[in-house]
Amino acid sequence: SQKIEQNSEALNIQEGKTATLTCNYTNYSPAYLQWYRQDPGRGPVFLLLIRENEKEKRKERLKVTFDTTLKQSLFHITASQPADSATYLCALDTSGAGSYQLTFGKGTKLSVIP
Amino acid sequence: EAGVTQSPTHLIKTRGQQATLRCSPISGHTSVYWYQQALGLGLQFLLWYDEGEERNRGNFPPRFSGRQFPNYSSELNVNALELEDSALYLCASRYNRVGYGYTFGSGTRLTVV
């Protein structure tokens, strides 16, 4: 069956360190992968999109990699801050290229400790 | 630019009743997606509307239904409410170009008692 797995439900990290979150998937061939941030009781907020032919994408302190052979994406936050504490979701296009219908992982709750 | 707006913010219903949730997408976005997020669970895809048509639906019973209006706003209806329908219902819209993600609303918290 098709699955999207985010490596851990919760991740605690010291302020200033780099947080690395993992998203693995099986039985999909997504054209692209997206990462979102969700704060409690709020809707997710789009952060980054990476296409299947891109290895890496950066935006300020965020970096995403996408390895279609390993079927894995890594999401990095460098110089992490307490304000980065939130749940981070990865999402895949799962209805065929161009459909933009996303399937989400369950998320990793990141806590940045001062 | 106004974001995706959802109403009401909170809704309390009793088992067996019907609930109607509303969503207005960002101006210029023609696709609307509905997701259910139950406590402790991930986002579960419910419905996708584009240009007034239902394009796909998730693995939910037929008592979950909706529609999209000519102005691209959308309505989600849940009939014969059950306790397990209690969840945060999120609506999202998107710009029809590659490179753009979803823009989500803040959701409607539905509580079934």
Short mmCIF file of C-alpha atoms in Angstrom, two decimals:
data_model
loop_
_atom_site.label_atom_id
_atom_site.label_comp_id
_atom_site.label_asym_id
_atom_site.label_seq_id
_atom_site.Cartn_x
_atom_site.Cartn_y
_atom_site.Cartn_z
CA SER A 1 0.00 0.00 0.00
CA GLN A 2 1.02 3.62 -0.41
CA LYS A 3 2.60 5.26 2.61
CA ILE A 4 4.16 8.54 3.66
CA GLU A 5 6.17 8.33 6.86
CA GLN A 6 7.82 11.08 8.82
CA ASN A 7 10.61 9.63 10.87
CA SER A 8 9.54 10.70 14.30
CA GLU A 9 6.48 12.12 15.95
CA ALA A 10 8.55 14.52 18.04
CA LEU A 11 12.02 16.02 17.84
CA ASN A 12 13.67 18.15 20.53
CA ILE A 13 16.65 20.26 19.61
CA GLN A 14 18.78 22.92 21.27
CA GLU A 15 18.50 26.46 20.02
CA GLY A 16 21.13 27.27 17.42
CA LYS A 17 21.51 23.70 16.20
CA THR A 18 20.34 22.31 12.87
CA ALA A 19 17.09 20.36 12.93
CA THR A 20 16.75 17.59 10.36
CA LEU A 21 13.37 16.02 9.64
CA THR A 22 12.82 13.02 7.39
CA CYS A 23 10.00 12.10 5.05
CA ASN A 24 9.95 8.65 3.45
CA TYR A 25 7.40 7.34 1.00
CA THR A 26 6.59 4.07 -0.69
CA ASN A 27 4.68 3.15 -3.83
CA TYR A 28 4.45 6.70 -5.09
CA SER A 29 6.22 8.44 -7.94
CA PRO A 30 5.49 12.05 -7.09
CA ALA A 31 6.27 14.84 -9.49
CA TYR A 32 7.07 17.06 -6.51
CA LEU A 33 7.10 17.18 -2.74
CA GLN A 34 6.08 19.99 -0.40
CA TRP A 35 6.77 20.93 3.20
CA TYR A 36 4.37 22.77 5.48
CA ARG A 37 4.45 24.18 8.98
CA GLN A 38 1.44 23.84 11.26
CA ASP A 39 0.93 25.60 14.58
CA PRO A 40 -1.63 24.25 17.09
CA GLY A 41 -5.23 24.88 16.04
CA ARG A 42 -4.21 26.53 12.78
CA GLY A 43 -4.08 25.51 9.15
CA PRO A 44 -0.74 24.42 7.66
CA VAL A 45 1.42 27.07 6.02
CA PHE A 46 3.30 26.29 2.82
CA LEU A 47 7.09 26.50 3.13
CA LEU A 48 8.83 24.90 0.15
CA LEU A 49 8.19 22.84 -2.95
CA ILE A 50 10.83 20.67 -4.63
CA ARG A 51 10.41 18.97 -7.99
CA GLU A 52 11.49 15.42 -8.82
CA ASN A 53 14.33 16.69 -10.99
CA GLU A 54 15.70 18.97 -8.27
CA LYS A 55 18.13 17.68 -5.68
CA GLU A 56 18.03 20.58 -3.28
CA LYS A 57 16.05 23.76 -2.58
CA ARG A 58 16.83 26.55 -0.13
CA LYS A 59 14.86 29.39 1.41
CA GLU A 60 16.53 31.48 4.09
CA ARG A 61 17.36 29.03 6.94
CA LEU A 62 15.44 26.18 5.34
CA LYS A 63 16.85 23.50 3.05
CA VAL A 64 15.04 20.59 1.45
CA THR A 65 16.54 17.64 -0.41
CA PHE A 66 14.66 15.14 -2.54
CA ASP A 67 16.07 11.73 -3.45
CA THR A 68 13.66 9.88 -5.74
CA THR A 69 15.87 6.77 -5.71
CA LEU A 70 15.75 6.49 -1.92
CA LYS A 71 12.17 7.85 -1.94
CA GLN A 72 13.14 10.29 0.75
CA SER A 73 13.14 14.00 1.50
CA LEU A 74 15.15 15.70 4.22
CA PHE A 75 14.08 19.06 5.69
CA HIS A 76 16.71 21.10 7.50
CA ILE A 77 16.33 24.20 9.66
CA THR A 78 19.69 25.77 10.40
CA ALA A 79 20.37 28.01 13.41
CA SER A 80 17.07 26.88 14.90
CA GLN A 81 15.11 29.26 17.13
CA PRO A 82 12.32 28.68 19.68
CA ALA A 83 9.95 30.35 17.18
CA ASP A 84 10.61 27.40 14.82
CA SER A 85 8.76 25.11 17.26
CA ALA A 86 5.80 23.68 15.36
CA THR A 87 4.66 20.55 13.55
CA TYR A 88 6.19 20.10 10.10
CA LEU A 89 4.34 18.15 7.45
CA CYS A 90 5.56 16.72 4.19
CA ALA A 91 3.10 16.26 1.35
CA LEU A 92 3.18 14.48 -1.99
CA ASP A 93 1.27 14.88 -5.18
CA THR A 94 -0.45 11.49 -5.31
CA SER A 95 -3.05 11.77 -8.05
CA GLY A 96 -0.88 12.05 -11.08
CA ALA A 97 1.23 14.83 -12.48
CA GLY A 98 -0.49 18.15 -12.49
CA SER A 99 -3.38 17.18 -10.27
CA TYR A 100 -2.00 18.98 -7.23
CA GLN A 101 -3.97 16.73 -4.92
CA LEU A 102 -1.71 16.28 -1.93
CA THR A 103 -1.39 13.45 0.56
CA PHE A 104 0.18 14.50 3.85
CA GLY A 105 2.39 12.72 6.31
CA LYS A 106 1.37 12.80 9.96
CA GLY A 107 4.02 15.34 10.77
CA THR A 108 6.97 15.78 13.11
CA LYS A 109 6.52 18.03 16.13
CA LEU A 110 9.68 20.06 16.53
CA SER A 111 10.51 21.69 19.85
CA VAL A 112 13.46 24.09 19.94
CA ILE A 113 14.74 24.45 23.48
CA PRO A 114 16.29 27.79 24.49
CA GLU B 1 -4.77 39.95 -0.49
CA ALA B 2 -7.32 38.16 1.66
CA GLY B 3 -6.43 34.58 2.56
CA VAL B 4 -8.65 31.53 2.54
CA THR B 5 -11.55 32.16 4.89
CA GLN B 6 -13.59 29.50 6.61
CA SER B 7 -16.76 29.78 8.62
CA PRO B 8 -17.80 29.16 11.23
CA THR B 9 -14.68 28.94 13.38
CA HIS B 10 -16.34 26.56 15.81
CA LEU B 11 -19.44 24.41 15.46
CA ILE B 12 -21.10 22.21 18.04
CA LYS B 13 -23.70 19.70 16.88
CA THR B 14 -25.43 16.71 18.34
CA ARG B 15 -25.17 13.23 16.93
CA GLY B 16 -27.46 12.69 13.95
CA GLN B 17 -27.62 16.36 12.97
CA GLN B 18 -26.19 17.92 9.82
CA ALA B 19 -23.29 20.35 9.65
CA THR B 20 -22.48 22.85 6.90
CA LEU B 21 -19.01 24.34 6.64
CA ARG B 22 -18.05 27.12 4.26
CA CYS B 23 -14.87 28.16 2.52
CA SER B 24 -13.90 31.13 0.37
CA PRO B 25 -10.69 30.65 -1.60
CA ILE B 26 -8.15 33.28 -2.48
CA SER B 27 -9.30 35.41 -5.41
CA GLY B 28 -8.11 33.79 -8.64
CA HIS B 29 -7.84 30.29 -7.19
CA THR B 30 -10.27 27.89 -8.83
CA SER B 31 -9.42 24.69 -6.92
CA VAL B 32 -10.65 24.02 -3.40
CA TYR B 33 -9.57 21.07 -1.28
CA TRP B 34 -11.15 19.85 1.95
CA TYR B 35 -9.24 17.92 4.60
CA GLN B 36 -10.21 16.43 7.96
CA GLN B 37 -7.73 16.51 10.83
CA ALA B 38 -8.90 14.49 13.81
CA LEU B 39 -7.05 14.81 17.10
CA GLY B 40 -3.69 13.09 16.91
CA LEU B 41 -4.16 12.13 13.26
CA GLY B 42 -2.79 13.58 10.09
CA LEU B 43 -4.66 15.46 7.43
CA GLN B 44 -7.06 13.13 5.62
CA PHE B 45 -8.13 14.16 2.13
CA LEU B 46 -11.89 14.59 1.81
CA LEU B 47 -12.84 16.35 -1.43
CA TRP B 48 -11.37 18.32 -4.31
CA TYR B 49 -13.37 20.80 -6.39
CA ASP B 50 -12.19 22.61 -9.47
CA GLU B 51 -14.19 24.85 -11.78
CA GLY B 52 -17.41 23.85 -10.06
CA GLU B 53 -16.89 20.11 -10.46
CA GLU B 54 -15.97 17.44 -7.93
CA ARG B 55 -12.63 16.08 -9.19
CA ASN B 56 -11.92 13.49 -6.55
CA ARG B 57 -12.98 12.36 -3.12
CA GLY B 58 -11.15 10.55 -0.36
CA ASN B 59 -12.10 7.42 1.51
CA PHE B 60 -15.06 8.89 3.35
CA PRO B 61 -18.71 7.77 3.40
CA PRO B 62 -21.28 9.47 1.14
CA ARG B 63 -22.69 11.45 4.06
CA PHE B 64 -19.70 13.73 3.47
CA SER B 65 -20.55 15.84 0.46
CA GLY B 66 -20.05 19.30 -0.86
CA ARG B 67 -20.21 21.64 -3.77
CA GLN B 68 -18.43 24.54 -5.36
CA PHE B 69 -20.26 27.67 -6.42
CA PRO B 70 -19.69 29.81 -9.54
CA ASN B 71 -17.58 32.23 -7.48
CA TYR B 72 -15.38 29.22 -6.49
CA SER B 73 -16.42 29.28 -2.85
CA SER B 74 -17.28 25.89 -1.46
CA GLU B 75 -19.46 24.19 1.07
CA LEU B 76 -18.86 20.93 2.92
CA ASN B 77 -21.90 19.11 4.27
CA VAL B 78 -21.76 16.31 6.78
CA ASN B 79 -25.03 14.46 7.34
CA ALA B 80 -26.02 12.12 10.15
CA LEU B 81 -23.16 13.31 12.33
CA GLU B 82 -21.28 10.76 14.38
CA LEU B 83 -19.07 11.37 17.40
CA GLU B 84 -15.95 10.45 15.41
CA ASP B 85 -16.66 13.28 12.96
CA SER B 86 -15.33 15.64 15.61
CA ALA B 87 -12.25 17.19 14.04
CA LEU B 88 -10.67 20.27 12.55
CA TYR B 89 -11.90 20.67 8.96
CA LEU B 90 -9.47 22.52 6.75
CA CYS B 91 -10.08 24.08 3.39
CA ALA B 92 -7.28 25.00 1.00
CA SER B 93 -7.01 26.65 -2.37
CA ARG B 94 -4.17 26.88 -4.83
CA TYR B 95 -2.89 28.94 -7.72
CA ASN B 96 -2.94 26.93 -10.95
CA ARG B 97 0.78 27.06 -11.62
CA VAL B 98 3.69 24.84 -10.73
CA GLY B 99 5.73 26.01 -7.79
CA TYR B 100 2.85 27.11 -5.61
CA GLY B 101 1.60 25.21 -2.62
CA TYR B 102 -1.77 25.18 -0.98
CA THR B 103 -3.03 28.11 1.04
CA PHE B 104 -5.04 26.83 3.96
CA GLY B 105 -7.72 28.51 5.98
CA SER B 106 -7.68 28.41 9.77
CA GLY B 107 -10.27 25.66 9.79
CA THR B 108 -13.62 24.90 11.38
CA ARG B 109 -13.51 23.00 14.66
CA LEU B 110 -16.51 20.66 14.59
CA THR B 111 -17.52 19.04 17.85
CA VAL B 112 -20.20 16.36 17.85
CA VAL B 113 -21.76 15.63 21.23
#
